[in-house]
Coordinates of N, CA and C and ligand atoms in Angstrom, one line a residue:
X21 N 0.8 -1.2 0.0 CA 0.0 0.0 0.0 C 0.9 1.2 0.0
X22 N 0.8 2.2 -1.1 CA 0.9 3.7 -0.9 C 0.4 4.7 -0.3
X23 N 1.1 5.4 0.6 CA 0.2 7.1 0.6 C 0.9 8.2 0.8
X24 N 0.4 8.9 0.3 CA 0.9 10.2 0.9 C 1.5 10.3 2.1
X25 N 3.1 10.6 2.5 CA 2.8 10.8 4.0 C 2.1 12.3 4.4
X26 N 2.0 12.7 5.5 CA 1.6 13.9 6.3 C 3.2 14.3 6.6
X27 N 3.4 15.6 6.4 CA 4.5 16.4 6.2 C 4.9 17.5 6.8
X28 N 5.6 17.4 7.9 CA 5.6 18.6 8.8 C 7.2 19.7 8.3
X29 N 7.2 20.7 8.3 CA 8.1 21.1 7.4 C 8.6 22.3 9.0
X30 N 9.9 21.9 9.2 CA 10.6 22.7 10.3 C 11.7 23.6 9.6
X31 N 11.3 25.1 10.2 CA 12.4 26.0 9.9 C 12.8 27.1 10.5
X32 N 13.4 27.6 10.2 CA 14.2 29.1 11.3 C 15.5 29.3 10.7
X33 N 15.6 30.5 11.0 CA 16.9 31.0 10.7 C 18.4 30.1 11.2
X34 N 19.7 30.6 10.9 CA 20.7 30.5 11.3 C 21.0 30.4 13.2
X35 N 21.4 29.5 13.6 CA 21.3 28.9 15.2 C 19.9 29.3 15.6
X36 N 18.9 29.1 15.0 CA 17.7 29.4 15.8 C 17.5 27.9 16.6
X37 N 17.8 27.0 16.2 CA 17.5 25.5 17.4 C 16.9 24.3 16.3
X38 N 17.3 24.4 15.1 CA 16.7 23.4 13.8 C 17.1 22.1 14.5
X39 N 18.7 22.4 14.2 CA 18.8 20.9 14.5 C 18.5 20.3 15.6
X40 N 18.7 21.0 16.9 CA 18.8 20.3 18.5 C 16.7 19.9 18.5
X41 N 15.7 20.7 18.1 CA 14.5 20.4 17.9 C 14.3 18.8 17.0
X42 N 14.9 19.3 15.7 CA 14.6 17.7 15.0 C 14.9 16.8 15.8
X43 N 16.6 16.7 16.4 CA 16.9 15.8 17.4 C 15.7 14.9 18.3
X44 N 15.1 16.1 18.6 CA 13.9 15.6 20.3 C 13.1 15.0 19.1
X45 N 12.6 15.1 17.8 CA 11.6 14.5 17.0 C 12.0 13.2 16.9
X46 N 14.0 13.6 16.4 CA 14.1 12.1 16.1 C 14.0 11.1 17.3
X47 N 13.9 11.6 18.3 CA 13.7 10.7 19.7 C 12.7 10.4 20.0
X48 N 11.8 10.6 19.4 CA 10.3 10.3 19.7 C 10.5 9.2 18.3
X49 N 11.1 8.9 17.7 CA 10.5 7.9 16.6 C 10.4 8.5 15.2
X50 N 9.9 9.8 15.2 CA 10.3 10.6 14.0 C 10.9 10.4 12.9
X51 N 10.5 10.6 11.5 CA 11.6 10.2 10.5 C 11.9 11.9 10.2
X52 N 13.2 12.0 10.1 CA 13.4 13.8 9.9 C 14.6 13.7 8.5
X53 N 13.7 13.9 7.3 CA 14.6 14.5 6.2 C 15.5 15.8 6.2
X54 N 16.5 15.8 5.8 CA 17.3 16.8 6.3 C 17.5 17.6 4.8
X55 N 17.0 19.1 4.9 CA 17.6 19.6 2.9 C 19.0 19.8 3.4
X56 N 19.6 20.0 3.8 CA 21.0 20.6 4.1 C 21.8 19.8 3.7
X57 N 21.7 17.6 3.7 CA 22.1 17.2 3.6 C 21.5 16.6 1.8
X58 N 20.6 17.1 2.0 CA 20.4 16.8 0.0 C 20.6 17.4 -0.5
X59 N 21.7 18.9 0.1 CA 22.1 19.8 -0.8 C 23.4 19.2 -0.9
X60 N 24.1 18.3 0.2 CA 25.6 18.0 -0.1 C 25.4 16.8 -1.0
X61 N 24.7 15.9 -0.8 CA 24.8 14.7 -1.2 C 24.0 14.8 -3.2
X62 N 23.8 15.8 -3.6 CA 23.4 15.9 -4.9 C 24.6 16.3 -5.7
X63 N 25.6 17.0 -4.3 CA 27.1 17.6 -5.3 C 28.4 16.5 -5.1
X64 N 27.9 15.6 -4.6 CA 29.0 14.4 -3.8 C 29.6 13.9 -5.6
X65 N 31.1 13.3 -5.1 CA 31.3 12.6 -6.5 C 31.0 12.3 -7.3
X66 N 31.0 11.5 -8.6 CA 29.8 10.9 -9.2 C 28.6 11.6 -9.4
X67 N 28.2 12.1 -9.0 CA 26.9 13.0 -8.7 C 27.0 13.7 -10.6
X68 N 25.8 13.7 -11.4 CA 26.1 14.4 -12.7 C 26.5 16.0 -12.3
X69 N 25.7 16.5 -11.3 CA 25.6 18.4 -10.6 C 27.1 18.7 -10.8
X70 N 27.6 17.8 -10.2 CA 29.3 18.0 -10.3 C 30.0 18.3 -11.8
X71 N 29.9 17.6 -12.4 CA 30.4 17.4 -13.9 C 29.8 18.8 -14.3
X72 N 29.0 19.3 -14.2 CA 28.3 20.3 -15.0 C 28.5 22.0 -14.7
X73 N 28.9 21.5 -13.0 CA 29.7 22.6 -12.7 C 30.8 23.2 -13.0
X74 N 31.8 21.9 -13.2 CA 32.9 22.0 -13.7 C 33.6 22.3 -14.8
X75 N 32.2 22.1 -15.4 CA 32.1 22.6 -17.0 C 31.9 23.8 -17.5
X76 N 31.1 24.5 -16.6 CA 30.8 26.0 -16.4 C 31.8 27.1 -15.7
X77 N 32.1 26.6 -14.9 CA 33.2 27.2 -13.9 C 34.6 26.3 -13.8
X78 N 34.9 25.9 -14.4 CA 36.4 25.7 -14.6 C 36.8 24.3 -13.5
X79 N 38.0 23.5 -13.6 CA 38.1 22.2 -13.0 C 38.8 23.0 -11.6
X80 N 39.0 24.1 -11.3 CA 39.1 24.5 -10.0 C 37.9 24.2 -9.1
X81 N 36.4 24.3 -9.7 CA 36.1 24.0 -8.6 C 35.7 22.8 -8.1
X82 N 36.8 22.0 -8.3 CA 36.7 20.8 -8.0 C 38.1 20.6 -7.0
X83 N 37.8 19.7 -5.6 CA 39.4 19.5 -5.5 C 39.8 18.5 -5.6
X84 N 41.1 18.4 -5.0 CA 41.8 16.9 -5.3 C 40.9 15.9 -4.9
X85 N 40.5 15.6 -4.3 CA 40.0 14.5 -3.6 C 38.5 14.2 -4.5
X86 N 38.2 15.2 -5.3 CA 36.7 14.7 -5.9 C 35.6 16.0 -5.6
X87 N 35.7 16.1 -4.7 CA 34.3 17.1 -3.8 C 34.7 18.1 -4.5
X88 N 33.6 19.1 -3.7 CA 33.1 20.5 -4.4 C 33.9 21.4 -3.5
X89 N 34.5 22.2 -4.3 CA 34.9 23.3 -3.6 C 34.8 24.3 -3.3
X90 N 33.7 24.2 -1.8 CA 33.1 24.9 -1.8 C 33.1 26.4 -1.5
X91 N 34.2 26.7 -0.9 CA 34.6 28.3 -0.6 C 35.1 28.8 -2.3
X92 N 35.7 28.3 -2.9 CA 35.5 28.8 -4.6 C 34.2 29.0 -4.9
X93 N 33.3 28.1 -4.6 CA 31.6 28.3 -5.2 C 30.9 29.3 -4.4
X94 N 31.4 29.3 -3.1 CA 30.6 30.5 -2.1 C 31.1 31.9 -2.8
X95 N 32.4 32.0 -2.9 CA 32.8 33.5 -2.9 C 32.5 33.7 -4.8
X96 N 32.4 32.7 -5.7 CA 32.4 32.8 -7.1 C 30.8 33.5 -6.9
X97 N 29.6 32.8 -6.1 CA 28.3 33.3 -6.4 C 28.3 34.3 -5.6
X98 N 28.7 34.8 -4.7 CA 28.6 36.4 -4.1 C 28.7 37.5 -5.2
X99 N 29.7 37.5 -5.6 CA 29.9 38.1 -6.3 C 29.5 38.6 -7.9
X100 N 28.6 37.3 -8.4 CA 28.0 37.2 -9.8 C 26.7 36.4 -9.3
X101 N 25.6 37.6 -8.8 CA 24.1 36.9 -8.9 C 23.6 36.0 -9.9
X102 N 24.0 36.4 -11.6 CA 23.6 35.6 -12.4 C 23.9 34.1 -12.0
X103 N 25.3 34.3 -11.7 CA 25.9 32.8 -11.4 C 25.1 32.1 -10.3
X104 N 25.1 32.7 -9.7 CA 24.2 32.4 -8.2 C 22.5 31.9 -8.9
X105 N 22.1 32.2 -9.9 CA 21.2 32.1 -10.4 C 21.2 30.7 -10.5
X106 N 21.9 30.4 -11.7 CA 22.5 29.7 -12.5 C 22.5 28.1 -12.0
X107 N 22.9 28.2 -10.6 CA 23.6 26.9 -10.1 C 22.2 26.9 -9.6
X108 N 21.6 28.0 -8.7 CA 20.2 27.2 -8.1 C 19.2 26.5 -9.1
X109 N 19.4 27.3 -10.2 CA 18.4 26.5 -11.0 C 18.9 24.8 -11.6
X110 N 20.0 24.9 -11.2 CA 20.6 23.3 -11.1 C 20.3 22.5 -10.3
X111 N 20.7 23.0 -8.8 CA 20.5 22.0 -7.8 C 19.2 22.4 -7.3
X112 N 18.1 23.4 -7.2 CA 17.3 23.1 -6.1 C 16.0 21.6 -7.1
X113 N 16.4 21.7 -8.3 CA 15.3 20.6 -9.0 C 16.2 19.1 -8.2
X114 N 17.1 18.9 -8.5 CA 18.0 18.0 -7.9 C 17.6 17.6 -6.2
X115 N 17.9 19.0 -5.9 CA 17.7 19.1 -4.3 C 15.8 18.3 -3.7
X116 N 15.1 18.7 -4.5 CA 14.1 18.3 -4.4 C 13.4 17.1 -4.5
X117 N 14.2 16.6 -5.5 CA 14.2 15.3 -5.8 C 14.5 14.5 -5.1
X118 N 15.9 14.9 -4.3 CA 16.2 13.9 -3.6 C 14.9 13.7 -1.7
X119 N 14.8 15.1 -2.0 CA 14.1 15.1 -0.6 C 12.9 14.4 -1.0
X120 N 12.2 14.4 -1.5 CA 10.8 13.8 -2.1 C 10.6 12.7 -2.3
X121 N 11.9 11.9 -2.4 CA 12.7 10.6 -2.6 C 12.3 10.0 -1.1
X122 N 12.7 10.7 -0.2 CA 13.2 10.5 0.9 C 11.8 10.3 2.0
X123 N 11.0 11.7 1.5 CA 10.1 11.7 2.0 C 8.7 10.7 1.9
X124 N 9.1 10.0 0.5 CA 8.0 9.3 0.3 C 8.2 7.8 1.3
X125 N 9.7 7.4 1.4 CA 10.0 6.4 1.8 C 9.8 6.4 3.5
X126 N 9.6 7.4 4.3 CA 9.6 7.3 5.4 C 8.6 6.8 5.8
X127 N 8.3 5.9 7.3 CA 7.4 5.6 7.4 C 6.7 5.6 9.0
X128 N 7.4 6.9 9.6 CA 7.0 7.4 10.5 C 5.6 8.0 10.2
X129 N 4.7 8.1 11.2 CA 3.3 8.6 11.4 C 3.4 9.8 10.6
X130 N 4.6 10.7 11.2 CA 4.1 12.0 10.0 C 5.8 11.8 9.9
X131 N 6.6 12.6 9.2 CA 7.9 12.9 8.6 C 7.7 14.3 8.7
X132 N 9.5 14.6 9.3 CA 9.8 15.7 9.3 C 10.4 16.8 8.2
X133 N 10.4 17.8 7.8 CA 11.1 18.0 6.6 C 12.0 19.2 7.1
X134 N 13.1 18.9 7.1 CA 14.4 20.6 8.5 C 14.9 20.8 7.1
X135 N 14.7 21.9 7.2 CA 15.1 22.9 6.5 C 15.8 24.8 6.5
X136 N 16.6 25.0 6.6 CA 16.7 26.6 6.6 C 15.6 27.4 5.4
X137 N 16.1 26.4 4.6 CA 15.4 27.4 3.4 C 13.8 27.5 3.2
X138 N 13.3 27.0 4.2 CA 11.6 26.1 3.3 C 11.1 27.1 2.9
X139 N 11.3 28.4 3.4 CA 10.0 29.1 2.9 C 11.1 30.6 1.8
X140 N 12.1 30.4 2.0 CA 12.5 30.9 1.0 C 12.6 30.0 -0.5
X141 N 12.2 29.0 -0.7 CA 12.5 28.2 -1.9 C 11.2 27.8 -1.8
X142 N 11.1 26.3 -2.7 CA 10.1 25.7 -3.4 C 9.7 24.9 -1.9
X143 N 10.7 24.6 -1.1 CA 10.1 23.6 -0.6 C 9.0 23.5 0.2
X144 N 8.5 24.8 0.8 CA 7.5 24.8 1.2 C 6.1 24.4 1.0
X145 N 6.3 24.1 -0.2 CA 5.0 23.3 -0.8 C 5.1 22.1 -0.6
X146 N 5.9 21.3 -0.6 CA 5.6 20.0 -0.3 C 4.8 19.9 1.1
X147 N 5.5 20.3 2.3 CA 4.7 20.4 3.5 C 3.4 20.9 3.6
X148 N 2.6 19.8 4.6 CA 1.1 20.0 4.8 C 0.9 21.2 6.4
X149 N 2.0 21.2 6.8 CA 2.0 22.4 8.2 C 3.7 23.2 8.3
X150 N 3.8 23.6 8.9 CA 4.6 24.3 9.1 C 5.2 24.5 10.7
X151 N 6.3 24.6 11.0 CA 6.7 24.3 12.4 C 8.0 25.5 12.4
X152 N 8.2 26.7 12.9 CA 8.9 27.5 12.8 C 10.0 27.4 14.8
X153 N 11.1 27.5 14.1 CA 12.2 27.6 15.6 C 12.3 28.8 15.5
X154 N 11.7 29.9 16.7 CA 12.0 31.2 16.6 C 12.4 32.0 17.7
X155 N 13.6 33.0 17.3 CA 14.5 33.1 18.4 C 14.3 34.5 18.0
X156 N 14.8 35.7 19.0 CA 15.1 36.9 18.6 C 17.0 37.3 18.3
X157 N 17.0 38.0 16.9 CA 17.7 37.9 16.4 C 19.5 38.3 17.4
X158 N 19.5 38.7 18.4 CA 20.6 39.2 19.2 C 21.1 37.6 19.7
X159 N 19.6 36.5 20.1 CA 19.9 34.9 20.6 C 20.8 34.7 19.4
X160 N 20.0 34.8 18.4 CA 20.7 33.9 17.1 C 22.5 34.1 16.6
X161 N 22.7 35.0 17.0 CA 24.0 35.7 16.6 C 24.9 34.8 17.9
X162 N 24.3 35.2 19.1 CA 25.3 34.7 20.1 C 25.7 33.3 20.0
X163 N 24.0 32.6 19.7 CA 24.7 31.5 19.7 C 25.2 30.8 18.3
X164 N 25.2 31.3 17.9 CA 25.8 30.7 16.3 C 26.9 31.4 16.6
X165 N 27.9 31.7 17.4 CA 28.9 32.2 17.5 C 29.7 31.5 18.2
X166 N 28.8 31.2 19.6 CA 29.7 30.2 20.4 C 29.5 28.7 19.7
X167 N 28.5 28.5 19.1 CA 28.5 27.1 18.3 C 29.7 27.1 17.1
X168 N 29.7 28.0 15.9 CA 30.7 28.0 14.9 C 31.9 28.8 15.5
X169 N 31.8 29.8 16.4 CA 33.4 30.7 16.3 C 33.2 31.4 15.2
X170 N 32.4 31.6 14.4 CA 32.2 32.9 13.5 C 32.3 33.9 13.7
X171 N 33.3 34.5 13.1 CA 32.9 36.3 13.4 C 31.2 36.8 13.4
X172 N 31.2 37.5 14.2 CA 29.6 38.0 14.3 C 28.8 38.7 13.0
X173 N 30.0 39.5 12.5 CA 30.2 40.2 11.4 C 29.1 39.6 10.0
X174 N 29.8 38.1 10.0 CA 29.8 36.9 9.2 C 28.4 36.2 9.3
X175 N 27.9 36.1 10.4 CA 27.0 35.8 11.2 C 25.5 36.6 10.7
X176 N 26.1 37.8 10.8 CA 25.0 38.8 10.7 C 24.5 38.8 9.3
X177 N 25.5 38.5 8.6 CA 25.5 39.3 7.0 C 24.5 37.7 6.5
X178 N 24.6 36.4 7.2 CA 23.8 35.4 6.5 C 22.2 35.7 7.3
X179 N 22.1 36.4 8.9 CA 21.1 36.0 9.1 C 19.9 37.4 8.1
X180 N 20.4 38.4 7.7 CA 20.1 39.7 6.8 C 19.8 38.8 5.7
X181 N 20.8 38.1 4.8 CA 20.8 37.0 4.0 C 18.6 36.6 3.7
X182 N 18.7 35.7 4.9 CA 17.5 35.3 5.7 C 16.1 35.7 5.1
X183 N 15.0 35.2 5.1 CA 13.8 36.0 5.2 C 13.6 36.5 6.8
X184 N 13.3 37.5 6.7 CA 12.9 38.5 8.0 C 12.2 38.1 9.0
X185 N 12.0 37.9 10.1 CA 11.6 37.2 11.1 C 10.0 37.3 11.5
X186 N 9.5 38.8 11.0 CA 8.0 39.1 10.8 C 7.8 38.3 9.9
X187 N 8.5 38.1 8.9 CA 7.8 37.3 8.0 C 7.4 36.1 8.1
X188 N 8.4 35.5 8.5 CA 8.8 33.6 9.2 C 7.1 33.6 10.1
X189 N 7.2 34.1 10.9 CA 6.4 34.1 11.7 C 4.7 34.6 11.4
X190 N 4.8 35.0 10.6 CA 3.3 35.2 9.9 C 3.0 33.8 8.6
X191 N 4.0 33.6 8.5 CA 3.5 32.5 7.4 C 3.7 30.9 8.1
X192 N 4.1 30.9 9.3 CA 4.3 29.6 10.3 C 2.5 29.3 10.9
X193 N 2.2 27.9 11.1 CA 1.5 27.2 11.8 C 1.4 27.2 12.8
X194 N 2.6 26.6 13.1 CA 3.1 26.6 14.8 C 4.4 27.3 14.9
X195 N 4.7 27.9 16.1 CA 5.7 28.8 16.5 C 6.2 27.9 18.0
X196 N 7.8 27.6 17.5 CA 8.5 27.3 18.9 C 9.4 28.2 19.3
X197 N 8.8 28.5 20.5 CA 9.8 30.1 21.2 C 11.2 29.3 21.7
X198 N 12.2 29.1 21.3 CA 13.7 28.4 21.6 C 14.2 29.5 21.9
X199 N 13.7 30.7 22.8 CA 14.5 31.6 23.8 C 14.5 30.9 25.1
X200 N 13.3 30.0 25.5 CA 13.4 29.5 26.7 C 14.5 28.6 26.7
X201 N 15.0 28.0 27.8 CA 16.0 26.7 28.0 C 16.1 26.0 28.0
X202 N 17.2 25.3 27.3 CA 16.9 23.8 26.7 C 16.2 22.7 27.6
X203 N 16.1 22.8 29.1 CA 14.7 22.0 30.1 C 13.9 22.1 29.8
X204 N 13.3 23.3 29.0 CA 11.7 23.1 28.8 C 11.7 22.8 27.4
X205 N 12.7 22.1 26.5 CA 12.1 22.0 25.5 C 11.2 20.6 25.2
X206 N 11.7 19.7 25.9 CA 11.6 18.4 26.0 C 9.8 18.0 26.4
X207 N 8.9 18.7 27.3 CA 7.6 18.6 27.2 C 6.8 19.6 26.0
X208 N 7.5 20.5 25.6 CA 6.8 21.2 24.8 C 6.5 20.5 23.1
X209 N 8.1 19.5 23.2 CA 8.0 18.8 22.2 C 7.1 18.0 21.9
X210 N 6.9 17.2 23.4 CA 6.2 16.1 23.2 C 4.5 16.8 22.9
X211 N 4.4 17.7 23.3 CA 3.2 18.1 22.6 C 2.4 18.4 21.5
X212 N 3.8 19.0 20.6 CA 3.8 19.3 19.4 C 3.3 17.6 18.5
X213 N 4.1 16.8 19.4 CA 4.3 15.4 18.9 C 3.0 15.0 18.5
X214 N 2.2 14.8 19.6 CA 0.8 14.7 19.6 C -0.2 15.3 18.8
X215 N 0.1 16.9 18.7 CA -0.7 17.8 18.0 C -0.6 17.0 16.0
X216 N 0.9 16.6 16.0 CA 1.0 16.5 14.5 C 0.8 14.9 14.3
X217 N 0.9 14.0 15.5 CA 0.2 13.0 15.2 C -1.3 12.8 14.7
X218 N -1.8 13.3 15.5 CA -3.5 13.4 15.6 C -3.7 14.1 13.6
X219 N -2.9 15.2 13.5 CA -2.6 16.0 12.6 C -2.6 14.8 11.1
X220 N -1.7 14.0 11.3 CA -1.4 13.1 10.3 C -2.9 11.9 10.3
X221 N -3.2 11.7 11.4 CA -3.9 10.5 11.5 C -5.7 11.5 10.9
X222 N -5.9 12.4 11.0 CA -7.2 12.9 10.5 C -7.0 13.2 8.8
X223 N -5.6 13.0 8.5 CA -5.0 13.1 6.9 C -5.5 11.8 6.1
X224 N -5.4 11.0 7.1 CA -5.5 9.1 6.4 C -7.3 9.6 6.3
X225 N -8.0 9.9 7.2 CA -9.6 10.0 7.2 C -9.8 11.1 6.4
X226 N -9.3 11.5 5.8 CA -9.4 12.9 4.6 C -9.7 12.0 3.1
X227 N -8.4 11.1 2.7 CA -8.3 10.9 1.9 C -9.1 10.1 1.2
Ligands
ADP24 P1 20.3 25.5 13.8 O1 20.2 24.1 13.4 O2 18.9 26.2 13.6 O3 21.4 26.3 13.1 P2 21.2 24.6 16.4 O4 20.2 23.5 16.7 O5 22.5 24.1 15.9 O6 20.6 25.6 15.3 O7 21.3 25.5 17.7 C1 22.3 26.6 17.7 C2 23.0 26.5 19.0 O8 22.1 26.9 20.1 C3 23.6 25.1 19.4 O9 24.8 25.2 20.0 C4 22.5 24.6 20.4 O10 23.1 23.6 21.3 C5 22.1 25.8 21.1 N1 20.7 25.8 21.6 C6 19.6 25.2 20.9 N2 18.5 25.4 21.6 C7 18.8 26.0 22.7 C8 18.1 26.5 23.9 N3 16.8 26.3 24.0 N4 18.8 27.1 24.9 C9 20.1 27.2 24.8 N5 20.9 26.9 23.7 C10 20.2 26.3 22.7

């Protein structure tokens, strides 16, 4: 038997609490597709995205070992939007694919979908709710600083990068405040848990 799964789609800015959140899902049983990692794994060796790049942008951005290189690719598309264009319209069809792949095969009650990007890209359509980690932007800096060692500077310039935080927040379902401390996240989860079970299980009586 096929079905649709029920699709819970998690996002927030830069250190807003993406990953340590999916974590407590994937503790509960949760299947949690990751885009961050279907963005590496579409440019991995072998991969055709590779070949194509290389062909556009020269065998530099490749290095020894095979992989993508990626601080050549970061600083090549800063500087040339078209380029920047160019490559998304490569990988996010790619990127999608693989998530959708992913997401069909899970077979947890609902599947998670963690993402930074969801609601700046396509992906938000796939998802049937929305689940936003929301922090105020002074949290986010600090702790993406003590987590990476980033200049703040660096920090700043991706979360501006970002969709805006009014925004996140008016187009979100559910809103998790990750200003409190990490003790209270662990019942608030389990709530959520419930809320998107029931959520998925009235999806099966839809269909
Ligand atoms: P993201 O995946 O959104 O970039 P992370 O889950 O890596 O963010 O969280 C960023 C940093 O903040 C990590 O070092 C994490 O341990 C910490 N963190 C997450 N949630 C909390 C919290 N509620 N209180 C304190 N620190 C937190």
């Amino acid at each position: 038997m096929s079905y649709d799964p029920y699709i819970v789609g998690l996002t927030g800015g830069i250190g807003s609490g993406k990953s340590t959140i999916a974590q407590r899902f994937r503790e509960l049983g949760v299947e949690v597709v990751d885009a961050d990692q279907a963005s590496r794994k579409v440019v991995e060796p072998g991969m055709p995205a590779l070949n194509i790049i290389a062909d556009r942008f020269g065998a530099e951005m490749i290095k020894n070992d095979g992989t993508l290189n990626r601080a050549a690719m970061r600083q090549l598309i800063f500087s040339q939007p078209l380029e920047k264009t160019w490559l998304e319209n490569l990988l996010h069809p790619l990127i999608a694919e693989w998530i959708i792949d992913r997401l069909q095969r899970a077979e947890s009650a609902y599947v998670m979908l963690e993402s930074p990007l969801l609601l700046e890209t396509e992906q938000h359509q796939l998802v049937n709710t929305l689940l936003l980690v929301d922090l105020p932007e002074s949290l986010q800096l600090s702790r993406t600083a003590e987590r990476d060692g980033d200049p703040k500077q660096q920090i700043q310039s991706i979360i501006d990068s970002q969709m805006a935080r009014d925004d996140k927040l008016r187009r979100a379902d559910y809103v998790f405040d990750n200003s409190l401390a990490l003790d209270t996240v662990t019942p608030r989860i389990a709530m959520l848990h419930e809320t998107f079970f029931h959520l998925a299980l009235e999806s099966l009586h839809d269909d």
